[in-house]
Coordinates of N, CA, C and O in Angstrom, one line a residue:
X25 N 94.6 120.0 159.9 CA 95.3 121.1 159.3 C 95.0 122.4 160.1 O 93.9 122.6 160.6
X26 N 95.9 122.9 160.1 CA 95.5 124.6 160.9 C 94.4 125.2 160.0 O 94.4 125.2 158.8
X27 N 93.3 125.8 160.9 CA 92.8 126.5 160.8 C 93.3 127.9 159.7 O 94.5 128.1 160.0
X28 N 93.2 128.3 159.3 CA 93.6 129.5 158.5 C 94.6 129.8 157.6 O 94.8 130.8 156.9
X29 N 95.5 128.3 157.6 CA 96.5 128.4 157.0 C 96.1 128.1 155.9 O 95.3 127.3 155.6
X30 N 97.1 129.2 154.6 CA 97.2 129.6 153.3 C 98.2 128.4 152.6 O 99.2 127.8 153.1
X31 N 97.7 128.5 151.5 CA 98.7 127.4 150.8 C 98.5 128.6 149.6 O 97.5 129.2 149.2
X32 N 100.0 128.8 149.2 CA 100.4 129.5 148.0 C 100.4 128.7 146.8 O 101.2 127.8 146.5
X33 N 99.4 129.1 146.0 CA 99.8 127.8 144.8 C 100.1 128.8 143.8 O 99.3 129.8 143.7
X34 N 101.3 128.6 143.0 CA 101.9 129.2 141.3 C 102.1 128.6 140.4 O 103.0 129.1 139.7
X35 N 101.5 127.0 140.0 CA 102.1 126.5 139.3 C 103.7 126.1 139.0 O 104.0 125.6 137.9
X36 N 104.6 126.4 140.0 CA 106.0 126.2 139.8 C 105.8 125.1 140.3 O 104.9 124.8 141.1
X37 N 106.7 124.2 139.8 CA 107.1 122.8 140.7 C 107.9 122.9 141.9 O 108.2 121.8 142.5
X38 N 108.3 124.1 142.2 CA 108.3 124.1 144.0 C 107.4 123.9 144.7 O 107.4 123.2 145.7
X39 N 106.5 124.7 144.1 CA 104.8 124.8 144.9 C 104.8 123.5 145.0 O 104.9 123.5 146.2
X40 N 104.7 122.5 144.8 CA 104.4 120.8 145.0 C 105.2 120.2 146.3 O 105.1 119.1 146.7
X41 N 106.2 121.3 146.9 CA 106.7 120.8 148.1 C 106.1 121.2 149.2 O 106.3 120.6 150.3
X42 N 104.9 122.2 149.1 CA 103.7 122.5 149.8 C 102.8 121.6 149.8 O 102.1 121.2 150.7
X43 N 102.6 121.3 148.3 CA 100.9 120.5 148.3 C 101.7 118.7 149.2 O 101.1 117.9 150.0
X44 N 103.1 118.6 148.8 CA 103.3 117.5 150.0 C 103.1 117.2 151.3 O 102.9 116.2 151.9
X45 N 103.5 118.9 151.8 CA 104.0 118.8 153.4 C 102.3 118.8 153.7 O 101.9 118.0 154.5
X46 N 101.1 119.7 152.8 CA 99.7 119.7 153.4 C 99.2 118.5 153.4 O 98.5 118.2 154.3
X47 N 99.5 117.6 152.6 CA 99.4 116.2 152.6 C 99.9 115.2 153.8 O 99.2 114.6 154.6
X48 N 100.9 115.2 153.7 CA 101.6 114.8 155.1 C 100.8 115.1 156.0 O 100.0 114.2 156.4
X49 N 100.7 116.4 156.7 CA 100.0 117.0 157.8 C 98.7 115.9 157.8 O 98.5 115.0 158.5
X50 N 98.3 116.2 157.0 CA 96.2 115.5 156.9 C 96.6 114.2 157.5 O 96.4 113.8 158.6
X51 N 97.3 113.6 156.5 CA 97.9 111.7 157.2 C 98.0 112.1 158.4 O 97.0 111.9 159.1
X52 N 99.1 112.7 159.0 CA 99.3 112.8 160.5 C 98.0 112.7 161.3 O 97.8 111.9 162.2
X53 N 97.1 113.7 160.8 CA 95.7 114.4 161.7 C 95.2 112.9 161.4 O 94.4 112.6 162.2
X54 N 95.5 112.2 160.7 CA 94.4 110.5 160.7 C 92.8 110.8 160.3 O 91.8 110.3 160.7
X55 N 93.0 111.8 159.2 CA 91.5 112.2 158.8 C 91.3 111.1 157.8 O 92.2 110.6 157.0
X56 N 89.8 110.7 158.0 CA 89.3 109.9 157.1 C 89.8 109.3 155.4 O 90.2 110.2 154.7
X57 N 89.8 108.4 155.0 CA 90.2 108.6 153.6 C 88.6 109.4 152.7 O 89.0 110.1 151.8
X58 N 87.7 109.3 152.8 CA 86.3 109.5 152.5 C 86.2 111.2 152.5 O 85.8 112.1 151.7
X59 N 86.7 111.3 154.2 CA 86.5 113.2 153.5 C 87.8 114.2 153.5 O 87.8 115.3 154.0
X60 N 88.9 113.5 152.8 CA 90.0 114.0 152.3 C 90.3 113.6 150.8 O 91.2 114.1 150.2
X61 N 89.3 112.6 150.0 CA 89.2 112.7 149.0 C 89.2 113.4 147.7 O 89.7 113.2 146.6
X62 N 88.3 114.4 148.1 CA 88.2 115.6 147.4 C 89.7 116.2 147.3 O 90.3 116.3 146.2
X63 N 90.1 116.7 148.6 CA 91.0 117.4 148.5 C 92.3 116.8 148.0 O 93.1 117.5 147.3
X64 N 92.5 115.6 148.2 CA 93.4 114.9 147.1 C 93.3 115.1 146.1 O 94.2 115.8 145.6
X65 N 92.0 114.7 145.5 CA 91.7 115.0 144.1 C 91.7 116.5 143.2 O 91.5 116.5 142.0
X66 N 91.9 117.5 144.1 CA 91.8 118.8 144.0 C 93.5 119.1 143.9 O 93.8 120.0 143.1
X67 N 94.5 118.4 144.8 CA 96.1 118.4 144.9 C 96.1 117.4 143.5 O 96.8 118.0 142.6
X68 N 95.7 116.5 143.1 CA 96.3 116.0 142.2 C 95.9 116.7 140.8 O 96.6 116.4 139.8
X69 N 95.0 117.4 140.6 CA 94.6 118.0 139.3 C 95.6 119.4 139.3 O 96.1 120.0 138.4
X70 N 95.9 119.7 140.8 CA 96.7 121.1 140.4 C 98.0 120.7 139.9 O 98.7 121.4 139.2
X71 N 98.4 119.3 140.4 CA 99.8 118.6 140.3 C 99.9 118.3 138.9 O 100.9 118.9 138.4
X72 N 99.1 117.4 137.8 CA 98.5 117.4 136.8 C 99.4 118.3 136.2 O 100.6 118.3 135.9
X73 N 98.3 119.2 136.1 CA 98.6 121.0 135.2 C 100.2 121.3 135.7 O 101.0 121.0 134.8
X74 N 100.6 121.6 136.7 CA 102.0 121.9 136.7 C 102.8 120.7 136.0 O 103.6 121.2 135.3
X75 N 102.8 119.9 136.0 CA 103.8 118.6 135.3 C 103.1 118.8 133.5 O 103.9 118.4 132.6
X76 N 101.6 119.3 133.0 CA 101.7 119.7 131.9 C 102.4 120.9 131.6 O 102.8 120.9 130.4
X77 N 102.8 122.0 132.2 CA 103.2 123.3 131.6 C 104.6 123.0 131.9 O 105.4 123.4 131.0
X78 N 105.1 122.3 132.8 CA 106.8 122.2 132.7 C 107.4 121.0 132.2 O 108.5 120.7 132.4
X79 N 106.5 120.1 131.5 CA 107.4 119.2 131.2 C 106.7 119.4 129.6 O 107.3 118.8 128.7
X80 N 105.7 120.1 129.3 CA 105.2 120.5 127.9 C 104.2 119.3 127.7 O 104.1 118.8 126.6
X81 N 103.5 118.7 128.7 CA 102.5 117.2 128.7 C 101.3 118.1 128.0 O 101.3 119.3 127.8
X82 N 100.1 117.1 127.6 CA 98.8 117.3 127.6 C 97.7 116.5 128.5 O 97.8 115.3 128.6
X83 N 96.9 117.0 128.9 CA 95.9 115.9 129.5 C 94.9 115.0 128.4 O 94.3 115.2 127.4
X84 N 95.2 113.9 129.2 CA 94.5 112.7 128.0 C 93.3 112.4 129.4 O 93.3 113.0 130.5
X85 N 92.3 111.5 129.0 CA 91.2 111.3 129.6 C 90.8 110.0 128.7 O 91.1 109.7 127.6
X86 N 90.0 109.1 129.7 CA 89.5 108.0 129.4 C 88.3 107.9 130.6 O 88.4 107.6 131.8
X87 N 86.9 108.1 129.9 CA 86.1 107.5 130.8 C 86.0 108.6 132.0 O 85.4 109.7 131.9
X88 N 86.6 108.2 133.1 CA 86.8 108.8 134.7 C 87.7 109.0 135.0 O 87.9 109.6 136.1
X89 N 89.1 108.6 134.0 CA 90.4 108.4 134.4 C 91.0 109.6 133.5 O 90.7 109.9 132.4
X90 N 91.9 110.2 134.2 CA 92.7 111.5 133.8 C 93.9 111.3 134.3 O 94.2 111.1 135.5
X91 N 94.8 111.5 133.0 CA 96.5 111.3 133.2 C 96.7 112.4 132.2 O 95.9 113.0 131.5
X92 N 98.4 112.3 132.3 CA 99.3 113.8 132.1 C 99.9 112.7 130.8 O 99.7 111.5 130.8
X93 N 100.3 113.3 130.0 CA 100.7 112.7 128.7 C 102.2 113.2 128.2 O 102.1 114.0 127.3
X94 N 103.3 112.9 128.6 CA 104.6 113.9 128.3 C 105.0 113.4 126.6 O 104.5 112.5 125.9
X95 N 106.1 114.5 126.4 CA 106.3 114.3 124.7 C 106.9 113.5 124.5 O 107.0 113.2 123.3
X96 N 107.5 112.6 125.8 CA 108.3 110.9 125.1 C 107.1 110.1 125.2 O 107.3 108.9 125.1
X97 N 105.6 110.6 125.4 CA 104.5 109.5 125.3 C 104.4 108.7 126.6 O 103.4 108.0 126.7
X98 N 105.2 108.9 127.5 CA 104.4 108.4 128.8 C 103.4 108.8 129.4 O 102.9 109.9 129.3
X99 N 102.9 108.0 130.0 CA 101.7 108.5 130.7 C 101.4 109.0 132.1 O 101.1 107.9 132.5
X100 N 101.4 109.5 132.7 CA 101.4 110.2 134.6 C 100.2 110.3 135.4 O 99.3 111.0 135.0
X101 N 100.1 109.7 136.7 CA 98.7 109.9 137.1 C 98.7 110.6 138.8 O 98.6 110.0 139.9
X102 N 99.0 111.7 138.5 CA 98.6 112.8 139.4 C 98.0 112.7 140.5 O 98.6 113.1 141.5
X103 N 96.7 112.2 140.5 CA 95.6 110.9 141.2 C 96.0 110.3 142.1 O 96.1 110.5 143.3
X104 N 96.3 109.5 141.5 CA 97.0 108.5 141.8 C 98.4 108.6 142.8 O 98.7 107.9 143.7
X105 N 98.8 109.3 142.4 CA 100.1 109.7 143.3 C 99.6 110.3 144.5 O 99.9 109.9 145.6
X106 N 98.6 111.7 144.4 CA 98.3 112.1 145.6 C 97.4 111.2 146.5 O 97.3 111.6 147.7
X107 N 96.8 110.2 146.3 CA 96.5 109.0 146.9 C 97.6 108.2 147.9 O 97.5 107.9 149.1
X108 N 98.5 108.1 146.9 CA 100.0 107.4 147.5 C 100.9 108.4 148.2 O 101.7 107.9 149.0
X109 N 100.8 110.1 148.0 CA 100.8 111.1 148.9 C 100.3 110.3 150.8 O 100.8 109.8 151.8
X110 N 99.1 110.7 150.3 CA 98.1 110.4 151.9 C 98.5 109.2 152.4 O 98.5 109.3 153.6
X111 N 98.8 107.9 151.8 CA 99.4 107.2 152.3 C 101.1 106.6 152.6 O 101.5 105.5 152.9
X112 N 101.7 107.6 152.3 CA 102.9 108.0 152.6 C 103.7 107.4 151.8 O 104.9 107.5 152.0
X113 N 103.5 106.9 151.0 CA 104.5 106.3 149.1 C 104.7 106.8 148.2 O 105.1 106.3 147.2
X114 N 104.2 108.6 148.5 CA 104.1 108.9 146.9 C 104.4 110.2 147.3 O 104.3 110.6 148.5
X115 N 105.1 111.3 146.0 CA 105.6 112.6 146.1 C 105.1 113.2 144.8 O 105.3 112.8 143.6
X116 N 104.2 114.5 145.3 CA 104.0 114.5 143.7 C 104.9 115.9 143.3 O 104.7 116.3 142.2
X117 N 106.1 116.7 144.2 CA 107.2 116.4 143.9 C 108.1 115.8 142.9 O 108.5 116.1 141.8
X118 N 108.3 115.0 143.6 CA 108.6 113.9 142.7 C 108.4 113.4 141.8 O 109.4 112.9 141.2
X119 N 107.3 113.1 141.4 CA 106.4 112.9 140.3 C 107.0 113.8 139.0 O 107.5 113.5 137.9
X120 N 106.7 115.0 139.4 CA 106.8 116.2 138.7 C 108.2 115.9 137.9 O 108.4 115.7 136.7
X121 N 109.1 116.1 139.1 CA 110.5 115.9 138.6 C 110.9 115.0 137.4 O 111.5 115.2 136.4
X122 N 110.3 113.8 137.8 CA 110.3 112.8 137.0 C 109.7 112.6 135.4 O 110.1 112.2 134.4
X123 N 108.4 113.2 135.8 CA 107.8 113.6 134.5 C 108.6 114.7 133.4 O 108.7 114.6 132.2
X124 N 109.1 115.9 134.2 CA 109.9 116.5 133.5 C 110.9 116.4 133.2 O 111.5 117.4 132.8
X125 N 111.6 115.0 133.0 CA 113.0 114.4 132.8 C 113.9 114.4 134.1 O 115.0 113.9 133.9
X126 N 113.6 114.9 135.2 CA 114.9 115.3 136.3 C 114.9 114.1 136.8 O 115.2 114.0 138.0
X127 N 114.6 112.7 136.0 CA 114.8 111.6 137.3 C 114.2 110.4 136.5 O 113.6 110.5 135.5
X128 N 114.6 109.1 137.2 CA 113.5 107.9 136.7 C 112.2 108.2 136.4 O 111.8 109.4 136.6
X129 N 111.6 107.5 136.0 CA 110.1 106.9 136.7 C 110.3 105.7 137.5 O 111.2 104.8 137.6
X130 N 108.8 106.2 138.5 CA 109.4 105.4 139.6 C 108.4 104.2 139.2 O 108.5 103.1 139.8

């Protein structure tokens, strides 16, 4: 990733077309899975919270496991997706969308 570059985060689910493309980029750079971890895990908690405030979800927790909870009772894993981000199957974009009614689940 460039050196100095800013990522805007506001909780809109636009902002999630950023936390993808920074994602992408890292894959590209072929950085370790071990020390991009965190930072996954840091994109998927922010991803998380935006899919609770626009789709009206709550966070549920089990144990070590943290998922997004929407009002038809599905469940969403944030995590999990920015995982499938880094390896190029997953949008948490999309995710979002989806959580908030604009789409399947995938």
């Amino acid at each position: 990733m460039r050196e100095g570059a800013r990522l805007r985060l506001d909780y809109s689910a636009r902002s999630l077309w950023s936390v993808d493309r920074v994602i992408e980029e890292i894959r590209r750079e072929a950085a370790p899975y071990a020390a991009v971890e965190p930072v996954l895990r840091g994109f998927g908690a922010y991803a998380g919270e935006v899919i609770a405030r626009h789709a009206g979800g709550e966070w549920w927790a089990s144990g070590s496991d943290h998922w997004v909870r929407t009002p038809d009772g599905r469940l969403w894993d944030p995590f999990d997706e920015a995982r499938r981000c880094y390896t190029g199957e997953g949008s948490l974009r999309l995710l979002c969308r989806d959580a908030s009614g604009g789409g399947p689940r995938r």
